[in-house]
mmCIF file of C-alpha atoms in Angstrom:
data_model
loop_
_atom_site.group_PDB
_atom_site.id
_atom_site.type_symbol
_atom_site.label_atom_id
_atom_site.label_comp_id
_atom_site.label_asym_id
_atom_site.label_seq_id
_atom_site.Cartn_x
_atom_site.Cartn_y
_atom_site.Cartn_z
ATOM 1 C CA MET A 1 6.750 29.592 -5.580
ATOM 2 C CA THR A 2 4.358 29.417 -2.623
ATOM 3 C CA THR A 3 5.049 27.870 0.751
ATOM 4 C CA LEU A 4 2.160 26.707 2.950
ATOM 5 C CA THR A 5 3.228 26.587 6.574
ATOM 6 C CA GLY A 6 1.695 26.055 10.010
ATOM 7 C CA ALA A 7 -0.875 23.400 9.062
ATOM 8 C CA SER A 8 -0.966 19.750 9.954
ATOM 9 C CA LEU A 9 -0.432 17.637 6.824
ATOM 10 C CA VAL A 10 -2.041 14.289 6.003
ATOM 11 C CA VAL A 11 0.897 12.492 4.381
ATOM 12 C CA ASP A 12 -0.158 8.960 3.442
ATOM 13 C CA ASP A 13 -1.144 7.266 6.724
ATOM 14 C CA GLN A 14 0.295 9.924 9.023
ATOM 15 C CA LEU A 15 -0.822 13.304 10.383
ATOM 16 C CA VAL A 16 2.358 15.352 10.276
ATOM 17 C CA ASP A 17 3.016 18.534 12.248
ATOM 18 C CA GLY A 18 5.959 20.903 11.939
ATOM 19 C CA ALA A 19 6.183 20.592 8.168
ATOM 20 C CA ALA A 20 5.567 22.974 5.260
ATOM 21 C CA LEU A 21 4.535 22.400 1.644
ATOM 22 C CA VAL A 22 6.591 24.079 -1.053
ATOM 23 C CA VAL A 23 4.564 24.566 -4.277
ATOM 24 C CA ARG A 24 6.104 25.540 -7.584
ATOM 25 C CA ASP A 25 4.712 25.502 -11.141
ATOM 26 C CA GLY A 26 1.549 23.663 -10.104
ATOM 27 C CA ARG A 27 3.276 20.844 -8.319
ATOM 28 C CA ILE A 28 4.455 20.008 -4.839
ATOM 29 C CA GLU A 29 8.231 20.677 -4.930
ATOM 30 C CA ALA A 30 8.990 19.457 -1.432
ATOM 31 C CA ILE A 31 7.778 18.898 2.111
ATOM 32 C CA VAL A 32 10.226 20.607 4.452
ATOM 33 C CA SER A 33 10.603 21.365 8.112
ATOM 34 C CA THR A 34 8.821 24.507 9.247
ATOM 35 C CA ASP A 35 12.112 25.627 10.795
ATOM 36 C CA ALA A 36 13.583 25.886 7.317
ATOM 37 C CA VAL A 37 10.957 28.410 6.168
ATOM 38 C CA ARG A 38 11.874 32.089 6.286
ATOM 39 C CA PRO A 39 9.241 34.879 6.346
ATOM 40 C CA ALA A 40 8.482 36.079 2.802
ATOM 41 C CA ALA A 41 5.618 37.343 0.675
ATOM 42 C CA ASP A 42 5.041 33.909 -0.765
ATOM 43 C CA VAL A 43 4.618 32.197 2.595
ATOM 44 C CA VAL A 44 1.006 31.452 3.533
ATOM 45 C CA ASP A 45 0.387 30.825 7.224
ATOM 46 C CA LEU A 46 -2.237 28.134 7.729
ATOM 47 C CA THR A 47 -1.771 27.677 11.451
ATOM 48 C CA GLY A 48 -4.634 25.710 12.961
ATOM 49 C CA HIS A 49 -5.669 24.099 9.676
ATOM 50 C CA ILE A 50 -5.185 20.666 8.145
ATOM 51 C CA VAL A 51 -4.007 20.212 4.539
ATOM 52 C CA VAL A 52 -5.002 17.056 2.669
ATOM 53 C CA PRO A 53 -4.721 16.078 -0.996
ATOM 54 C CA GLY A 54 -7.550 17.479 -3.068
ATOM 55 C CA LEU A 55 -10.669 15.349 -2.888
ATOM 56 C CA ILE A 56 -11.502 13.241 -5.934
ATOM 57 C CA ASP A 57 -15.111 12.324 -6.684
ATOM 58 C CA LEU A 58 -15.793 9.561 -9.170
ATOM 59 C CA HIS A 59 -19.584 9.943 -9.167
ATOM 60 C CA VAL A 60 -21.166 13.419 -9.466
ATOM 61 C CA HIS A 61 -24.457 14.192 -11.176
ATOM 62 C CA GLY A 62 -24.535 17.821 -10.185
ATOM 63 C CA GLY A 63 -24.633 20.300 -7.346
ATOM 64 C CA GLY A 64 -25.785 23.726 -6.310
ATOM 65 C CA GLY A 65 -29.008 23.480 -8.303
ATOM 66 C CA HIS A 66 -27.382 22.335 -11.577
ATOM 67 C CA SER A 67 -27.012 18.968 -13.347
ATOM 68 C CA PHE A 68 -24.383 17.734 -15.755
ATOM 69 C CA ASP A 69 -27.053 16.530 -18.129
ATOM 70 C CA THR A 70 -27.869 20.179 -18.872
ATOM 71 C CA PRO A 71 -26.305 21.140 -22.241
ATOM 72 C CA ASP A 72 -24.967 24.378 -20.795
ATOM 73 C CA PRO A 73 -21.257 24.914 -20.117
ATOM 74 C CA ALA A 74 -22.151 27.693 -17.662
ATOM 75 C CA ALA A 75 -24.081 25.157 -15.571
ATOM 76 C CA HIS A 76 -21.154 22.756 -15.698
ATOM 77 C CA ARG A 77 -18.863 25.523 -14.422
ATOM 78 C CA GLU A 78 -21.269 26.231 -11.576
ATOM 79 C CA ILE A 79 -21.173 22.558 -10.574
ATOM 80 C CA LEU A 80 -17.376 22.541 -10.599
ATOM 81 C CA ALA A 81 -17.289 25.718 -8.510
ATOM 82 C CA PHE A 82 -19.808 24.301 -6.026
ATOM 83 C CA HIS A 83 -17.733 21.165 -5.466
ATOM 84 C CA ALA A 84 -14.500 23.160 -5.320
ATOM 85 C CA ARG A 85 -16.005 24.989 -2.352
ATOM 86 C CA HIS A 86 -16.314 21.544 -0.798
ATOM 87 C CA GLY A 87 -12.699 20.604 -1.416
ATOM 88 C CA VAL A 88 -13.061 18.619 -4.669
ATOM 89 C CA THR A 89 -10.292 19.187 -7.182
ATOM 90 C CA THR A 90 -11.053 16.389 -9.677
ATOM 91 C CA MET A 91 -14.345 14.755 -10.571
ATOM 92 C CA GLN A 92 -16.248 12.799 -13.162
ATOM 93 C CA ALA A 93 -19.557 13.996 -14.568
ATOM 94 C CA SER A 94 -22.060 11.166 -14.066
ATOM 95 C CA LEU A 95 -24.985 10.858 -16.482
ATOM 96 C CA VAL A 96 -28.087 8.821 -15.727
ATOM 97 C CA SER A 97 -29.681 6.644 -18.393
ATOM 98 C CA ALA A 98 -31.094 8.396 -21.434
ATOM 99 C CA HIS A 99 -32.263 7.498 -24.911
ATOM 100 C CA PRO A 100 -29.488 7.486 -27.537
ATOM 101 C CA GLU A 101 -30.198 10.878 -29.068
ATOM 102 C CA GLU A 102 -30.456 12.567 -25.712
ATOM 103 C CA LEU A 103 -27.275 10.878 -24.476
ATOM 104 C CA ASP A 104 -25.403 12.067 -27.567
ATOM 105 C CA ARG A 105 -26.608 15.618 -26.914
ATOM 106 C CA GLN A 106 -25.350 15.464 -23.305
ATOM 107 C CA LEU A 107 -21.979 14.053 -24.351
ATOM 108 C CA ASP A 108 -21.570 16.722 -27.027
ATOM 109 C CA ALA A 109 -22.128 19.445 -24.438
ATOM 110 C CA LEU A 110 -19.768 17.899 -21.879
ATOM 111 C CA SER A 111 -16.967 17.511 -24.405
ATOM 112 C CA ASP A 112 -16.470 21.262 -24.188
ATOM 113 C CA SER A 113 -16.318 21.240 -20.388
ATOM 114 C CA VAL A 114 -13.701 18.562 -19.736
ATOM 115 C CA GLY A 115 -10.550 19.929 -18.133
ATOM 116 C CA ALA A 116 -9.925 22.237 -15.164
ATOM 117 C CA GLY A 117 -11.146 19.668 -12.672
ATOM 118 C CA LEU A 118 -13.557 17.672 -14.847
ATOM 119 C CA PHE A 119 -11.640 14.543 -15.757
ATOM 120 C CA GLY A 120 -14.292 12.980 -17.945
ATOM 121 C CA VAL A 121 -17.727 11.368 -18.037
ATOM 122 C CA HIS A 122 -19.120 8.407 -16.116
ATOM 123 C CA LEU A 123 -22.023 6.814 -17.958
ATOM 124 C CA GLU A 124 -24.244 5.324 -15.234
ATOM 125 C CA GLY A 125 -26.287 3.499 -17.808
ATOM 126 C CA PRO A 126 -28.243 3.002 -19.970
ATOM 127 C CA TYR A 127 -26.921 -0.582 -19.884
ATOM 128 C CA LEU A 128 -28.757 -1.453 -16.669
ATOM 129 C CA ALA A 129 -31.369 -3.882 -15.413
ATOM 130 C CA VAL A 130 -34.939 -2.596 -15.428
ATOM 131 C CA SER A 131 -35.658 -4.404 -12.150
ATOM 132 C CA GLN A 132 -32.820 -2.452 -10.465
ATOM 133 C CA CYS A 133 -33.338 0.877 -12.198
ATOM 134 C CA GLY A 134 -33.518 2.973 -9.035
ATOM 135 C CA ALA A 135 -33.834 6.635 -10.025
ATOM 136 C CA HIS A 136 -33.283 5.855 -13.720
ATOM 137 C CA ASP A 137 -35.896 5.978 -16.473
ATOM 138 C CA PRO A 138 -36.749 2.305 -17.105
ATOM 139 C CA ALA A 139 -37.807 3.140 -20.662
ATOM 140 C CA ALA A 140 -34.262 4.239 -21.447
ATOM 141 C CA LEU A 141 -32.549 1.030 -20.312
ATOM 142 C CA ARG A 142 -31.174 -1.404 -22.863
ATOM 143 C CA PRO A 143 -28.224 -3.690 -23.692
ATOM 144 C CA PRO A 144 -25.380 -2.176 -25.680
ATOM 145 C CA SER A 145 -25.911 -2.220 -29.403
ATOM 146 C CA ALA A 146 -23.429 -3.552 -31.945
ATOM 147 C CA GLY A 147 -20.583 -1.103 -32.403
ATOM 148 C CA GLU A 148 -21.650 1.052 -29.454
ATOM 149 C CA ALA A 149 -18.341 0.737 -27.645
ATOM 150 C CA ASP A 150 -16.530 1.992 -30.724
ATOM 151 C CA ARG A 151 -18.884 4.963 -31.009
ATOM 152 C CA LEU A 152 -18.157 5.902 -27.380
ATOM 153 C CA LEU A 153 -14.436 5.508 -27.888
ATOM 154 C CA ALA A 154 -14.597 7.670 -31.011
ATOM 155 C CA ARG A 155 -15.189 10.603 -28.620
ATOM 156 C CA GLY A 156 -11.553 10.304 -27.504
ATOM 157 C CA ASN A 157 -11.020 10.371 -23.744
ATOM 158 C CA LEU A 158 -14.405 11.843 -22.908
ATOM 159 C CA VAL A 159 -16.005 8.695 -21.480
ATOM 160 C CA ARG A 160 -13.791 7.429 -18.636
ATOM 161 C CA MET A 161 -16.156 5.079 -16.787
ATOM 162 C CA VAL A 162 -19.269 3.072 -17.672
ATOM 163 C CA THR A 163 -21.627 1.231 -15.318
ATOM 164 C CA VAL A 164 -23.301 -1.918 -16.671
ATOM 165 C CA ALA A 165 -25.493 -4.783 -15.545
ATOM 166 C CA PRO A 166 -23.298 -7.831 -16.294
ATOM 167 C CA GLU A 167 -26.264 -10.086 -17.080
ATOM 168 C CA LEU A 168 -27.332 -8.127 -20.159
ATOM 169 C CA ASP A 169 -26.787 -9.494 -23.638
ATOM 170 C CA GLY A 170 -23.495 -8.544 -25.231
ATOM 171 C CA ILE A 171 -21.866 -7.237 -22.061
ATOM 172 C CA PRO A 172 -18.630 -9.311 -22.072
ATOM 173 C CA ALA A 173 -17.633 -8.107 -25.539
ATOM 174 C CA PHE A 174 -18.707 -4.554 -24.732
ATOM 175 C CA VAL A 175 -16.641 -4.592 -21.514
ATOM 176 C CA ARG A 176 -13.622 -6.017 -23.286
ATOM 177 C CA ARG A 177 -13.647 -3.355 -25.977
ATOM 178 C CA LEU A 178 -13.942 -0.523 -23.444
ATOM 179 C CA THR A 179 -11.379 -1.810 -20.969
ATOM 180 C CA ASP A 180 -8.858 -2.558 -23.697
ATOM 181 C CA ALA A 181 -9.065 1.186 -24.480
ATOM 182 C CA GLY A 182 -8.541 2.172 -20.820
ATOM 183 C CA VAL A 183 -12.148 2.846 -19.811
ATOM 184 C CA VAL A 184 -13.108 1.714 -16.321
ATOM 185 C CA VAL A 185 -16.150 -0.531 -16.333
ATOM 186 C CA ALA A 186 -18.254 -1.019 -13.189
ATOM 187 C CA ALA A 187 -21.091 -3.345 -12.213
ATOM 188 C CA GLY A 188 -24.231 -1.734 -10.875
ATOM 189 C CA HIS A 189 -28.011 -1.512 -11.115
ATOM 190 C CA SER A 190 -27.909 -5.211 -11.763
ATOM 191 C CA GLU A 191 -29.486 -8.603 -10.988
ATOM 192 C CA ALA A 192 -26.234 -10.413 -11.843
ATOM 193 C CA ARG A 193 -25.218 -13.646 -10.093
ATOM 194 C CA GLY A 194 -21.768 -15.129 -9.776
ATOM 195 C CA PRO A 195 -21.272 -16.580 -13.266
ATOM 196 C CA GLU A 196 -22.431 -13.370 -14.971
ATOM 197 C CA LEU A 197 -20.185 -11.217 -12.803
ATOM 198 C CA ALA A 198 -17.272 -13.603 -13.420
ATOM 199 C CA ALA A 199 -17.705 -13.343 -17.178
ATOM 200 C CA ALA A 200 -17.641 -9.537 -17.002
ATOM 201 C CA VAL A 201 -14.626 -9.553 -14.699
ATOM 202 C CA ALA A 202 -12.820 -11.879 -17.111
ATOM 203 C CA SER A 203 -13.498 -9.277 -19.796
ATOM 204 C CA GLY A 204 -11.988 -6.494 -17.696
ATOM 205 C CA LEU A 205 -14.698 -5.184 -15.326
ATOM 206 C CA SER A 206 -12.951 -3.926 -12.187
ATOM 207 C CA HIS A 207 -15.302 -1.664 -10.245
ATOM 208 C CA LEU A 208 -18.607 -1.718 -8.350
ATOM 209 C CA THR A 209 -21.020 1.190 -8.391
ATOM 210 C CA HIS A 210 -22.493 2.282 -5.008
ATOM 211 C CA LEU A 211 -22.607 -0.959 -3.007
ATOM 212 C CA TRP A 212 -26.017 -1.924 -1.572
ATOM 213 C CA SER A 213 -27.804 0.468 -3.880
ATOM 214 C CA CYS A 214 -29.697 -1.268 -6.729
ATOM 215 C CA GLN A 215 -27.968 -4.600 -6.911
ATOM 216 C CA SER A 216 -28.902 -8.229 -6.383
ATOM 217 C CA ALA A 217 -28.313 -9.798 -2.996
ATOM 218 C CA LEU A 218 -28.648 -13.170 -1.311
ATOM 219 C CA VAL A 219 -31.722 -15.267 -2.179
ATOM 220 C CA ARG A 220 -32.867 -18.768 -1.295
ATOM 221 C CA GLU A 221 -33.683 -21.285 -3.988
ATOM 222 C CA GLY A 222 -35.192 -24.167 -2.051
ATOM 223 C CA PRO A 223 -32.702 -24.973 0.684
ATOM 224 C CA TRP A 224 -29.825 -23.328 -1.224
ATOM 225 C CA ARG A 225 -28.508 -19.854 -0.582
ATOM 226 C CA VAL A 226 -27.425 -18.093 -3.780
ATOM 227 C CA PRO A 227 -25.230 -14.985 -3.439
ATOM 228 C CA GLY A 228 -26.019 -11.935 -5.502
ATOM 229 C CA LEU A 229 -23.847 -9.230 -6.976
ATOM 230 C CA LEU A 230 -23.430 -7.670 -3.541
ATOM 231 C CA GLU A 231 -22.007 -10.773 -1.814
ATOM 232 C CA GLU A 232 -19.903 -11.810 -4.787
ATOM 233 C CA SER A 233 -18.427 -8.310 -4.864
ATOM 234 C CA LEU A 234 -17.611 -8.201 -1.138
ATOM 235 C CA ALA A 235 -15.987 -11.638 -1.387
ATOM 236 C CA SER A 236 -13.791 -10.595 -4.315
ATOM 237 C CA ASN A 237 -10.058 -10.215 -3.796
ATOM 238 C CA HIS A 238 -9.565 -7.523 -6.431
ATOM 239 C CA LEU A 239 -12.745 -5.591 -7.262
ATOM 240 C CA ILE A 240 -12.911 -1.937 -6.185
ATOM 241 C CA GLY A 241 -16.168 -0.870 -4.538
ATOM 242 C CA GLU A 242 -17.892 2.476 -4.009
ATOM 243 C CA ILE A 243 -20.058 3.508 -1.076
ATOM 244 C CA ILE A 244 -22.149 6.609 -0.560
ATOM 245 C CA ALA A 245 -21.168 7.578 2.999
ATOM 246 C CA ASP A 246 -23.652 10.389 3.561
ATOM 247 C CA GLY A 247 -25.214 9.005 6.754
ATOM 248 C CA HIS A 248 -28.406 8.194 4.871
ATOM 249 C CA HIS A 249 -27.767 5.628 2.153
ATOM 250 C CA LEU A 250 -25.942 3.174 4.419
ATOM 251 C CA PRO A 251 -26.034 2.580 8.185
ATOM 252 C CA PRO A 252 -22.711 2.293 10.025
ATOM 253 C CA ALA A 253 -22.747 -1.502 10.153
ATOM 254 C CA LEU A 254 -22.874 -1.815 6.350
ATOM 255 C CA ILE A 255 -20.078 0.692 5.882
ATOM 256 C CA GLU A 256 -18.008 -1.319 8.346
ATOM 257 C CA ILE A 257 -18.701 -4.540 6.455
ATOM 258 C CA ALA A 258 -17.483 -2.890 3.245
ATOM 259 C CA ARG A 259 -14.429 -1.546 5.025
ATOM 260 C CA ARG A 260 -13.472 -4.933 6.416
ATOM 261 C CA CYS A 261 -14.149 -6.807 3.179
ATOM 262 C CA LEU A 262 -12.532 -4.409 0.720
ATOM 263 C CA GLY A 263 -9.877 -2.643 2.776
ATOM 264 C CA ASP A 264 -7.894 -0.296 0.544
ATOM 265 C CA ARG A 265 -10.149 -1.162 -2.394
ATOM 266 C CA LEU A 266 -13.019 0.819 -0.817
ATOM 267 C CA VAL A 267 -13.691 4.270 -2.263
ATOM 268 C CA VAL A 268 -16.218 6.867 -1.210
ATOM 269 C CA VAL A 269 -18.299 8.793 -3.747
ATOM 270 C CA SER A 270 -20.866 11.554 -3.260
ATOM 271 C CA ASP A 271 -23.398 10.544 -5.955
ATOM 272 C CA ALA A 272 -24.255 14.251 -5.567
ATOM 273 C CA THR A 273 -27.196 15.639 -7.514
ATOM 274 C CA ALA A 274 -28.474 19.106 -8.310
ATOM 275 C CA GLY A 275 -30.018 18.953 -4.837
ATOM 276 C CA ALA A 276 -26.583 19.107 -3.165
ATOM 277 C CA GLY A 277 -26.308 22.392 -1.276
ATOM 278 C CA MET A 278 -29.982 23.208 -1.760
ATOM 279 C CA PRO A 279 -32.646 23.702 0.935
ATOM 280 C CA GLU A 280 -35.188 21.207 2.194
ATOM 281 C CA GLY A 281 -37.993 20.666 -0.281
ATOM 282 C CA TYR A 282 -35.941 21.736 -3.333
ATOM 283 C CA ARG A 283 -37.122 19.896 -6.475
ATOM 284 C CA TYR A 284 -34.723 18.617 -9.122
ATOM 285 C CA ARG A 285 -34.566 15.934 -11.760
ATOM 286 C CA LEU A 286 -32.371 12.915 -12.377
ATOM 287 C CA GLY A 287 -32.901 12.536 -16.090
ATOM 288 C CA VAL A 288 -36.706 12.425 -16.317
ATOM 289 C CA ILE A 289 -37.230 11.389 -12.677
ATOM 290 C CA ASP A 290 -38.572 14.022 -10.298
ATOM 291 C CA CYS A 291 -36.686 14.150 -6.992
ATOM 292 C CA GLU A 292 -36.556 16.430 -3.968
ATOM 293 C CA VAL A 293 -34.366 17.210 -0.970
ATOM 294 C CA ALA A 294 -36.041 15.526 1.978
ATOM 295 C CA SER A 295 -34.528 15.174 5.451
ATOM 296 C CA GLY A 296 -31.051 15.830 4.110
ATOM 297 C CA VAL A 297 -31.045 13.341 1.230
ATOM 298 C CA GLY A 298 -32.372 13.055 -2.305
ATOM 299 C CA MET A 299 -35.677 11.205 -2.606
ATOM 300 C CA VAL A 300 -37.759 10.275 -5.635
ATOM 301 C CA VAL A 301 -40.949 12.290 -5.404
ATOM 302 C CA GLY A 302 -43.856 10.145 -4.203
ATOM 303 C CA GLN A 303 -41.709 7.090 -3.555
ATOM 304 C CA ASP A 304 -39.750 5.617 -0.646
ATOM 305 C CA ALA A 305 -36.609 5.543 -2.811
ATOM 306 C CA PHE A 306 -33.413 7.532 -2.803
ATOM 307 C CA GLY A 307 -32.795 9.943 -5.688
ATOM 308 C CA GLY A 308 -29.063 10.363 -5.332
ATOM 309 C CA SER A 309 -27.258 12.252 -2.602
ATOM 310 C CA THR A 310 -27.310 15.850 -1.509
ATOM 311 C CA THR A 311 -24.044 15.620 0.478
ATOM 312 C CA PRO A 312 -20.783 16.762 -1.124
ATOM 313 C CA LEU A 313 -17.662 14.673 -0.597
ATOM 314 C CA ASP A 314 -16.303 16.775 2.288
ATOM 315 C CA GLY A 315 -19.470 15.957 4.244
ATOM 316 C CA MET A 316 -18.707 12.267 3.715
ATOM 317 C CA LEU A 317 -15.130 12.777 4.912
ATOM 318 C CA ARG A 318 -16.545 14.300 8.099
ATOM 319 C CA HIS A 319 -19.015 11.450 8.516
ATOM 320 C CA LEU A 320 -16.266 8.849 8.265
ATOM 321 C CA HIS A 321 -13.986 10.571 10.758
ATOM 322 C CA GLN A 322 -16.300 12.325 13.191
ATOM 323 C CA THR A 323 -19.251 9.896 13.282
ATOM 324 C CA LEU A 324 -17.759 6.536 12.406
ATOM 325 C CA GLY A 325 -14.344 7.106 14.011
ATOM 326 C CA TRP A 326 -12.148 6.370 11.012
ATOM 327 C CA PRO A 327 -8.598 7.723 11.359
ATOM 328 C CA LEU A 328 -8.380 10.900 9.300
ATOM 329 C CA PRO A 329 -5.698 9.522 6.929
ATOM 330 C CA GLU A 330 -7.921 6.541 6.146
ATOM 331 C CA ALA A 331 -10.888 8.824 5.414
ATOM 332 C CA VAL A 332 -8.650 10.942 3.151
ATOM 333 C CA ALA A 333 -7.417 7.840 1.350
ATOM 334 C CA ALA A 334 -11.025 6.796 0.597
ATOM 335 C CA THR A 335 -11.937 10.234 -0.748
ATOM 336 C CA SER A 336 -8.705 11.110 -2.571
ATOM 337 C CA THR A 337 -5.873 8.574 -2.803
ATOM 338 C CA ARG A 338 -7.875 5.538 -3.873
ATOM 339 C CA PRO A 339 -10.153 7.394 -6.329
ATOM 340 C CA ALA A 340 -6.988 8.782 -7.951
ATOM 341 C CA ARG A 341 -5.806 5.217 -8.536
ATOM 342 C CA VAL A 342 -9.152 4.250 -10.073
ATOM 343 C CA LEU A 343 -8.766 6.995 -12.646
ATOM 344 C CA GLY A 344 -5.161 6.061 -13.413
ATOM 345 C CA LEU A 345 -3.938 9.251 -11.763
ATOM 346 C CA GLY A 346 -2.284 7.642 -8.732
ATOM 347 C CA ASP A 347 1.192 8.756 -9.819
ATOM 348 C CA ARG A 348 0.324 12.452 -9.713
ATOM 349 C CA LYS A 349 -2.796 13.066 -7.656
ATOM 350 C CA GLY A 350 -4.231 11.953 -4.324
ATOM 351 C CA ARG A 351 -1.121 12.312 -2.168
ATOM 352 C CA LEU A 352 0.958 15.037 -0.525
ATOM 353 C CA ALA A 353 4.314 14.123 -1.999
ATOM 354 C CA ALA A 354 7.083 15.688 -4.040
ATOM 355 C CA ALA A 355 6.301 15.886 -7.789
ATOM 356 C CA TYR A 356 2.567 15.407 -7.233
ATOM 357 C CA ASP A 357 0.075 17.963 -8.515
ATOM 358 C CA ALA A 358 -0.533 20.729 -5.993
ATOM 359 C CA ASP A 359 -4.238 19.854 -5.734
ATOM 360 C CA LEU A 360 -4.861 20.650 -2.085
ATOM 361 C CA THR A 361 -7.773 20.981 0.302
ATOM 362 C CA VAL A 362 -7.366 23.113 3.401
ATOM 363 C CA LEU A 363 -9.609 22.054 6.273
ATOM 364 C CA THR A 364 -10.564 23.683 9.528
ATOM 365 C CA PRO A 365 -10.242 21.702 12.768
ATOM 366 C CA ALA A 366 -13.953 20.812 12.309
ATOM 367 C CA LEU A 367 -13.054 19.457 8.806
ATOM 368 C CA THR A 368 -15.044 22.096 6.937
ATOM 369 C CA VAL A 369 -13.297 23.409 3.827
ATOM 370 C CA ALA A 370 -11.397 26.660 4.299
ATOM 371 C CA ALA A 371 -9.682 26.736 0.896
ATOM 372 C CA THR A 372 -9.068 24.634 -2.213
ATOM 373 C CA LEU A 373 -6.101 24.738 -4.618
ATOM 374 C CA ARG A 374 -5.846 23.118 -8.029
ATOM 375 C CA ALA A 375 -2.392 22.976 -9.637
ATOM 376 C CA GLY A 376 -1.216 25.413 -6.976
ATOM 377 C CA GLU A 377 -3.868 28.038 -7.744
ATOM 378 C CA TRP A 378 -6.506 29.093 -5.244
ATOM 379 C CA ILE A 379 -9.883 28.107 -6.657
ATOM 380 C CA HIS A 380 -11.735 28.627 -3.356
ATOM 381 C CA ARG A 381 -10.594 30.692 -0.423
#
């Protein structure tokens, strides 16, 4: 048993002082008054710090100079360690679009790395629109082939999320097969309009990949205004939407629009690449696309286009609270509680509560990460 005392605790929508966390066998046993804690070897004094539920990142391509598309378990471990230093206790490995043989090779390698913080794989493609490819190889993009959903599902619980363009041929049946098996399907990198999105939603699509990045928006057809995927998504009463809150991808006004439209269905993702944590000018690849760290963000080399993010999730937590003025519990919800629900883990991760996993992030008053625990074990300190 370990007792963490002295820190402020983010408990749901409250910042609680004068309480201690009792951790036993990898779970939170109780939250008790500090007055009830007696000095002992297993008491850790965190006075001056803030404890929040471990951050959960749905969309991670890499970090610290490594990418998840590298077929090297050592590189995968380095990525997990990098993000643990930034307070992340659970994540998905996101893969950009690749040709079938290459994608199979990447999935084979990642199958050995799932666990210990890596929940599963997010396929960001290749079922995307060429016109909205962003930093994806347009030559690798395609509709799903017959039987492809079954081939992905044959890998067990490896693939947990798939991003698709709803307008592609065969998408409704593909979505239905995946969602019936518990895979989260998202719309993104798409030219979809209302009817195409509606058909995918009717088949089980529930999520939106990085709002405002590579998706159709309002157009005029004669005197008529036709909403795109963006507006249809923001007007939805049930879809969950991601934003990249790194201070580069979206200005404050757009983040506020998403916040007001989606409320507690808004989640924050890092979209972190191998460039995360690397110096200015560092070169990396997203699939076959050359990118570099430029002015604190990932850019496609030679283009005025983003190439993913270089900001880990704790940096986005700070941006929400310190720059945009979000209450700290709301920023924590967007980076932990709500992502846990997306992954179906809301009954055991993403909250400081009895019986929940002791996945914890310890923050300094400046909201930098002082320590990270997964299942009650210190993985960064």
